[in-house]
Coordinates of N, CA and C in Angstrom, one line a residue:
X3 N 0.8 -1.2 0.0 CA 0.0 0.0 0.0 C 0.9 1.2 0.0
X4 N 0.6 2.2 -0.9 CA 1.3 3.4 -1.1 C 0.4 4.6 -0.8
X5 N 0.9 5.6 -0.1 CA 0.1 6.8 0.2 C 0.9 8.0 -0.3
X6 N 0.4 8.8 -1.1 CA 0.9 10.1 -1.5 C 0.0 11.2 -0.9
X7 N 0.6 12.0 0.0 CA -0.2 13.0 0.8 C 0.6 14.3 0.9
X8 N 0.1 15.3 1.6 CA 0.7 16.5 1.8 C 0.1 17.7 1.1
X9 N 0.5 18.9 1.4 CA 0.0 20.1 0.9 C 0.6 20.5 -0.5
X10 N 1.6 19.9 -0.9 CA 2.3 20.2 -2.2 C 1.6 19.6 -3.4
X11 N 1.9 20.1 -4.5 CA 1.4 19.6 -5.8 C 2.2 18.3 -6.2
X12 N 1.5 17.4 -6.8 CA 2.2 16.3 -7.4 C 1.7 14.9 -7.0
X13 N 0.7 14.8 -6.1 CA 0.3 13.5 -5.6 C -0.4 12.7 -6.8
X14 N -1.3 13.3 -7.5 CA -1.9 12.6 -8.6 C -0.9 12.4 -9.7
X15 N 0.0 13.4 -10.0 CA 1.0 13.2 -11.0 C 1.9 12.1 -10.7
X16 N 2.3 11.9 -9.4 CA 3.2 10.8 -9.0 C 2.4 9.5 -9.2
X17 N 1.1 9.5 -8.8 CA 0.3 8.3 -9.0 C 0.2 7.9 -10.4
X18 N 0.1 8.8 -11.3 CA 0.1 8.5 -12.8 C 1.4 8.0 -13.2
X19 N 2.5 8.5 -12.7 CA 3.8 7.9 -13.0 C 3.9 6.4 -12.6
X20 N 3.3 6.2 -11.4 CA 3.3 4.8 -10.9 C 2.5 3.9 -11.8
X21 N 1.3 4.5 -12.3 CA 0.5 3.7 -13.2 C 1.2 3.4 -14.5
X22 N 1.9 4.4 -15.0 CA 2.6 4.2 -16.2 C 3.7 3.1 -16.1
X23 N 4.4 3.1 -15.0 CA 5.4 2.1 -14.7 C 4.7 0.7 -14.6
X24 N 3.6 0.6 -13.9 CA 2.9 -0.7 -13.8 C 2.4 -1.2 -15.1
X25 N 1.8 -0.3 -15.9 CA 1.3 -0.7 -17.3 C 2.5 -1.2 -18.1
X26 N 3.6 -0.5 -18.0 CA 4.8 -0.9 -18.8 C 5.4 -2.2 -18.4
X27 N 5.0 -2.7 -17.2 CA 5.4 -4.0 -16.7 C 4.3 -5.1 -16.9
X28 N 3.3 -4.7 -17.7 CA 2.2 -5.6 -18.0 C 1.1 -5.7 -16.9
X29 N 1.1 -4.9 -15.9 CA 0.1 -4.9 -14.9 C -1.2 -4.2 -15.4
X30 N -2.3 -4.6 -14.8 CA -3.6 -4.0 -15.1 C -3.9 -3.0 -14.0
X31 N -4.2 -1.7 -14.4 CA -4.3 -0.6 -13.5 C -5.7 0.1 -13.6
X32 N -6.3 0.4 -12.5 CA -7.5 1.2 -12.4 C -7.3 2.4 -11.5
X33 N -7.6 3.6 -12.0 CA -7.5 4.8 -11.2 C -9.0 5.3 -11.1
X34 N -9.4 5.4 -9.8 CA -10.7 6.0 -9.5 C -10.5 7.4 -8.9
X35 N -11.0 8.4 -9.6 CA -10.8 9.8 -9.1 C -12.1 10.1 -8.3
X36 N -11.9 10.4 -7.0 CA -13.0 10.6 -6.1 C -13.6 12.0 -6.2
X37 N -12.8 13.0 -6.5 CA -13.3 14.4 -6.5 C -13.3 15.0 -7.9
X38 N -12.4 14.5 -8.7 CA -12.3 15.1 -10.1 C -13.3 14.4 -11.0
X39 N -13.7 15.1 -12.0 CA -14.7 14.5 -12.9 C -15.4 15.4 -13.9
X40 N -15.4 16.6 -13.6 CA -16.2 17.5 -14.5 C -15.4 18.0 -15.7
X41 N -14.1 18.1 -15.6 CA -13.3 18.7 -16.7 C -12.5 17.6 -17.4
X42 N -12.1 17.9 -18.6 CA -11.4 17.0 -19.5 C -9.9 17.2 -19.2
X43 N -9.4 16.4 -18.2 CA -8.0 16.5 -17.8 C -7.1 15.8 -18.8
X44 N -5.8 16.2 -18.8 CA -4.8 15.6 -19.7 C -4.7 14.1 -19.4
X45 N -4.7 13.7 -18.2 CA -4.6 12.3 -17.8 C -5.7 11.5 -18.3
X46 N -6.9 12.1 -18.3 CA -8.1 11.4 -18.8 C -7.9 11.1 -20.3
X47 N -7.5 12.0 -21.1 CA -7.3 11.9 -22.5 C -6.2 10.8 -22.7
X48 N -5.0 11.0 -22.0 CA -3.9 10.1 -22.3 C -4.2 8.6 -21.9
X49 N -5.0 8.5 -20.8 CA -5.3 7.1 -20.3 C -6.0 6.3 -21.3
X50 N -6.8 6.9 -22.1 CA -7.6 6.2 -23.2 C -6.7 5.6 -24.2
X51 N -5.4 6.0 -24.3 CA -4.5 5.4 -25.3 C -3.6 4.4 -24.7
X52 N -3.7 4.1 -23.4 CA -2.8 3.1 -22.8 C -3.5 1.8 -22.6
X53 N -2.9 0.7 -23.0 CA -3.5 -0.6 -22.7 C -3.4 -0.9 -21.2
X54 N -4.3 -1.6 -20.7 CA -4.4 -2.1 -19.3 C -4.5 -0.9 -18.3
X55 N -4.9 0.3 -18.7 CA -5.1 1.4 -17.8 C -6.4 2.0 -18.0
X56 N -7.2 1.9 -16.9 CA -8.6 2.5 -17.0 C -8.6 3.6 -15.9
X57 N -9.1 4.8 -16.4 CA -9.2 5.9 -15.5 C -10.7 6.2 -15.4
X58 N -11.2 6.2 -14.1 CA -12.7 6.5 -13.9 C -12.8 7.8 -13.1
X59 N -13.0 8.9 -13.7 CA -13.3 10.1 -12.9 C -14.8 10.1 -12.4
X60 N -15.0 9.9 -11.1 CA -16.3 9.7 -10.6 C -16.9 10.8 -9.7
X61 N -16.0 11.8 -9.4 CA -16.5 12.9 -8.6 C -17.2 13.9 -9.4
X62 N -17.7 15.0 -8.7 CA -18.4 16.0 -9.4 C -17.6 17.3 -9.4
X63 N -16.3 17.3 -9.0 CA -15.5 18.5 -9.0 C -15.4 19.0 -7.5
X64 N -15.0 20.2 -7.4 CA -14.8 20.8 -6.1 C -16.1 20.9 -5.4
X65 N -16.1 20.6 -4.1 CA -17.4 20.6 -3.3 C -17.8 22.0 -3.0
X66 N -16.8 22.9 -3.0 CA -17.1 24.3 -2.5 C -17.6 25.2 -3.7
X67 N -17.6 24.8 -4.9 CA -17.9 25.7 -6.0 C -19.4 25.9 -6.2
X68 N -20.3 25.1 -5.5 CA -21.7 25.4 -5.6 C -22.4 24.9 -6.8
X69 N -21.7 24.2 -7.7 CA -22.4 23.7 -8.9 C -23.3 22.5 -8.7
X70 N -23.0 21.8 -7.6 CA -23.8 20.6 -7.2 C -24.2 20.6 -5.8
X71 N -25.3 20.1 -5.5 CA -25.8 20.1 -4.1 C -24.9 19.1 -3.3
X72 N -24.9 19.3 -2.0 CA -24.2 18.3 -1.1 C -24.7 16.9 -1.3
X73 N -26.0 16.7 -1.6 CA -26.5 15.3 -1.8 C -26.0 14.7 -3.1
X74 N -25.9 15.6 -4.1 CA -25.3 15.1 -5.4 C -23.9 14.6 -5.2
X75 N -23.1 15.4 -4.4 CA -21.7 15.0 -4.1 C -21.7 13.8 -3.3
X76 N -22.6 13.7 -2.3 CA -22.6 12.5 -1.5 C -22.9 11.2 -2.3
X77 N -23.9 11.4 -3.2 CA -24.2 10.2 -4.1 C -23.1 9.8 -5.0
X78 N -22.3 10.8 -5.5 CA -21.2 10.5 -6.3 C -20.1 9.8 -5.5
X79 N -19.8 10.3 -4.3 CA -18.8 9.7 -3.4 C -19.2 8.2 -3.1
X80 N -20.5 8.0 -2.8 CA -21.0 6.7 -2.5 C -20.8 5.7 -3.6
X81 N -21.1 6.2 -4.9 CA -20.9 5.4 -6.1 C -19.4 5.1 -6.3
X82 N -18.5 6.1 -6.1 CA -17.1 6.0 -6.3 C -16.5 4.9 -5.3
X83 N -17.0 5.0 -4.0 CA -16.5 4.0 -3.1 C -16.9 2.6 -3.4
X84 N -18.2 2.5 -3.9 CA -18.7 1.2 -4.3 C -17.8 0.6 -5.4
X85 N -17.5 1.4 -6.4 CA -16.7 1.0 -7.5 C -15.3 0.6 -7.0
X86 N -14.7 1.4 -6.1 CA -13.4 1.1 -5.6 C -13.4 -0.2 -4.8
X87 N -14.4 -0.3 -4.0 CA -14.5 -1.6 -3.2 C -14.6 -2.8 -4.0
X88 N -15.4 -2.7 -5.1 CA -15.6 -3.9 -6.0 C -14.3 -4.2 -6.7
X89 N -13.6 -3.1 -7.1 CA -12.3 -3.3 -7.9 C -11.2 -3.9 -6.9
X90 N -11.1 -3.4 -5.7 CA -10.1 -3.9 -4.8 C -10.4 -5.4 -4.5
X91 N -11.6 -5.8 -4.3 CA -11.9 -7.1 -3.9 C -12.0 -8.1 -5.0
X92 N -12.2 -7.6 -6.2 CA -12.4 -8.5 -7.4 C -11.1 -9.2 -7.8
X93 N -9.9 -8.6 -7.6 CA -8.7 -9.2 -8.0 C -8.4 -9.0 -9.5
X94 N -9.3 -8.2 -10.2 CA -9.2 -8.0 -11.6 C -8.0 -7.1 -11.9
X95 N -7.7 -6.2 -11.0 CA -6.6 -5.2 -11.2 C -5.4 -5.5 -10.4
X96 N -4.2 -5.2 -10.9 CA -3.0 -5.4 -10.1 C -2.7 -4.2 -9.3
X97 N -3.1 -3.0 -9.7 CA -2.9 -1.7 -9.0 C -4.2 -1.0 -9.1
X98 N -4.7 -0.6 -7.9 CA -5.9 0.3 -7.9 C -5.5 1.6 -7.2
X99 N -5.7 2.7 -7.9 CA -5.3 4.0 -7.4 C -6.6 4.7 -7.0
X100 N -6.6 5.1 -5.8 CA -7.8 5.8 -5.2 C -7.4 7.3 -5.1
X101 N -7.6 8.0 -6.2 CA -7.1 9.4 -6.3 C -8.0 10.3 -5.5
X102 N -7.4 11.1 -4.6 CA -8.0 12.1 -3.7 C -8.9 11.4 -2.7
X103 N -8.8 10.2 -2.4 CA -9.6 9.5 -1.3 C -9.3 10.2 0.0
X104 N -8.1 10.6 0.3 CA -7.8 11.2 1.6 C -8.6 12.5 1.8
X105 N -8.8 13.2 0.7 CA -9.5 14.5 0.8 C -11.0 14.3 1.2
X106 N -11.5 13.1 0.9 CA -12.9 12.8 1.2 C -13.2 12.9 2.7
X107 N -12.2 12.5 3.5 CA -12.4 12.5 4.9 C -12.4 13.9 5.6
X108 N -12.1 14.9 4.8 CA -11.9 16.3 5.3 C -12.9 17.3 4.6
X109 N -13.9 16.8 3.9 CA -14.8 17.7 3.3 C -15.6 18.5 4.3
X110 N -15.4 19.9 4.2 CA -16.1 20.7 5.2 C -17.5 21.0 4.9
X111 N -17.9 20.9 3.6 CA -19.2 21.3 3.2 C -20.3 20.4 3.7
X112 N -20.0 19.1 3.9 CA -21.0 18.1 4.4 C -20.2 17.0 5.0
X113 N -20.9 16.3 5.9 CA -20.2 15.1 6.5 C -20.2 13.9 5.6
X114 N -19.1 13.1 5.7 CA -19.1 11.9 4.9 C -19.0 10.6 5.8
X115 N -19.0 10.8 7.1 CA -18.8 9.6 7.9 C -19.9 8.6 7.8
X116 N -21.1 9.0 7.3 CA -22.1 8.0 7.1 C -22.0 7.4 5.7
X117 N -21.1 7.9 4.9 CA -20.9 7.4 3.5 C -19.7 6.4 3.6
X118 N -18.6 6.9 4.3 CA -17.4 6.2 4.3 C -16.6 6.5 5.5
X119 N -16.0 5.5 6.1 CA -15.1 5.8 7.3 C -13.7 5.2 7.0
X120 N -12.7 5.7 7.7 CA -11.4 5.1 7.5 C -11.4 3.7 7.9
X121 N -12.2 3.3 8.9 CA -12.2 1.9 9.3 C -12.8 1.0 8.2
X122 N -13.7 1.5 7.4 CA -14.3 0.7 6.3 C -13.2 0.5 5.2
X123 N -12.5 1.6 4.9 CA -11.4 1.6 3.9 C -10.4 0.5 4.4
X124 N -10.0 0.6 5.6 CA -8.9 -0.3 6.1 C -9.4 -1.8 6.1
X125 N -10.7 -2.0 6.4 CA -11.2 -3.4 6.3 C -11.3 -3.9 4.9
X126 N -11.6 -3.0 4.0 CA -11.6 -3.4 2.5 C -10.2 -3.7 2.1
X127 N -9.3 -2.9 2.5 CA -7.9 -3.1 2.1 C -7.3 -4.4 2.6
X128 N -7.7 -4.7 3.8 CA -7.3 -6.0 4.5 C -7.9 -7.2 3.8
X129 N -9.0 -7.0 3.2 CA -9.7 -8.2 2.5 C -9.3 -8.4 1.1
X130 N -8.6 -7.4 0.5 CA -8.3 -7.5 -0.9 C -7.3 -8.7 -1.2
X131 N -7.3 -9.3 -2.4 CA -6.4 -10.3 -2.7 C -4.9 -9.8 -2.6
X132 N -4.0 -10.7 -2.2 CA -2.6 -10.3 -2.0 C -1.9 -9.7 -3.1
X133 N -2.3 -10.0 -4.4 CA -1.6 -9.4 -5.5 C -2.0 -8.0 -5.8
X134 N -3.1 -7.5 -5.2 CA -3.6 -6.2 -5.5 C -2.9 -5.1 -4.7
X135 N -2.2 -4.3 -5.5 CA -1.5 -3.1 -4.8 C -2.5 -2.0 -4.8
X136 N -2.4 -1.1 -3.8 CA -3.3 0.1 -3.8 C -2.4 1.3 -3.5
X137 N -2.8 2.4 -4.2 CA -2.2 3.7 -4.0 C -3.2 4.7 -3.7
X138 N -3.1 5.4 -2.6 CA -4.1 6.4 -2.2 C -3.5 7.8 -2.2
X139 N -4.1 8.7 -2.8 CA -3.6 10.1 -2.8 C -4.6 11.0 -2.1
X140 N -4.1 12.2 -1.9 CA -4.9 13.3 -1.3 C -4.2 13.9 -0.1
X141 N -4.6 15.2 0.2 CA -4.1 15.9 1.3 C -4.6 15.2 2.6
X142 N -3.9 15.4 3.7 CA -4.4 15.0 5.0 C -4.7 13.5 5.1
X143 N -3.8 12.7 4.7 CA -4.0 11.2 4.9 C -4.3 10.9 6.4
X144 N -5.3 10.2 6.7 CA -5.6 9.8 8.1 C -4.4 9.0 8.7
X145 N -4.1 9.3 9.9 CA -3.0 8.5 10.6 C -3.1 7.0 10.4
X146 N -4.3 6.5 10.5 CA -4.5 5.1 10.4 C -4.0 4.5 9.0
X147 N -4.3 5.3 7.9 CA -3.8 4.9 6.6 C -2.3 5.0 6.5
X148 N -1.7 6.0 7.1 CA -0.3 6.2 7.1 C 0.4 5.0 7.9
X149 N -0.2 4.6 9.0 CA 0.3 3.5 9.8 C 0.3 2.2 9.0
X150 N -0.8 2.0 8.3 CA -1.0 0.7 7.6 C -0.1 0.6 6.3
X151 N 0.2 1.8 5.7 CA 0.9 1.8 4.4 C 2.3 1.3 4.5
X152 N 2.8 0.8 3.4 CA 4.1 0.3 3.2 C 5.1 1.4 2.8
X153 N 4.5 2.4 2.1 CA 5.3 3.5 1.6 C 4.4 4.8 1.7
X154 N 5.0 5.8 2.3 CA 4.3 7.1 2.4 C 5.2 8.2 1.9
X155 N 4.7 9.0 1.0 CA 5.4 10.2 0.6 C 4.6 11.4 0.8
X156 N 5.2 12.4 1.5 CA 4.5 13.7 1.7 C 5.0 14.7 0.8
X157 N 4.2 15.3 0.0 CA 4.5 16.4 -0.9 C 4.5 17.7 -0.1
X158 N 5.6 18.4 -0.2 CA 5.7 19.7 0.6 C 5.6 20.8 -0.4
X159 N 4.8 21.8 -0.2 CA 4.7 23.0 -1.0 C 5.8 23.9 -0.7
X160 N 6.7 24.2 -1.6 CA 7.8 25.1 -1.4 C 7.4 26.4 -2.2
X161 N 6.9 26.3 -3.4 CA 6.5 27.4 -4.2 C 5.5 26.9 -5.2
X162 N 4.5 27.7 -5.5 CA 3.5 27.3 -6.5 C 2.9 28.6 -7.1
X163 N 2.7 28.5 -8.4 CA 2.1 29.7 -9.1 C 0.8 30.2 -8.6
X164 N 0.0 29.3 -8.0 CA -1.3 29.7 -7.4 C -1.1 30.8 -6.3
X165 N 0.0 30.7 -5.6 CA 0.3 31.6 -4.5 C 0.7 33.0 -5.1
X166 N 1.0 33.0 -6.4 CA 1.3 34.3 -7.1 C 0.1 34.8 -7.8
X167 N -1.1 34.1 -7.7 CA -2.3 34.6 -8.3 C -2.5 34.0 -9.7
X168 N -1.7 33.1 -10.1 CA -1.8 32.5 -11.5 C -2.9 31.4 -11.5
X169 N -3.5 31.3 -12.6 CA -4.5 30.3 -12.8 C -3.9 28.9 -13.2
X170 N -4.7 27.9 -13.1 CA -4.2 26.6 -13.5 C -3.8 26.6 -15.0
X171 N -2.7 25.9 -15.3 CA -2.2 25.8 -16.6 C -2.5 24.5 -17.3
X172 N -3.1 24.5 -18.5 CA -3.4 23.3 -19.2 C -2.1 22.5 -19.5
X173 N -2.2 21.2 -19.2 CA -1.0 20.4 -19.4 C -0.1 20.3 -18.2
X174 N -0.3 21.2 -17.2 CA 0.5 21.2 -16.0 C -0.3 20.9 -14.8
X175 N -1.4 21.6 -14.6 CA -2.3 21.3 -13.4 C -3.5 20.4 -13.8
X176 N -3.8 20.3 -15.1 CA -4.9 19.5 -15.5 C -4.7 18.9 -16.9

């Protein structure tokens, strides 16, 4: 189990690099994006061209932008977790990436503890077949996930264009 966390940019990017490496070695990879989903990201376009790599953006985007109701976000998160749970337990994939799952536990706009708990995630991870690797990204990884992980990398923000008031750049942030 791998966890990429921290306030710095690069968690999803690093996970995509891990997916590329796994696909290059003949492994079958699934990436479920828990919060991303409304925009056409570069990784979404590229993934369609890679054999053995499936990317499923299942979120509705940022929870604070007001485009969707809390209940719509909750329904999307519930569906994303069900898909993740099925994939982890099925043994169909060699690597399952749960992109931005850590962020789900810190959503301020609405509670998620009745949708998903860290304990449920840990129980599912413990029940997965031995050959299934899992990689979890997102800020604020719960201590329980960090404790259970085999590898944890924390991305540290040193400097970022957003702090200078710049907008997201196509091909760099999305």
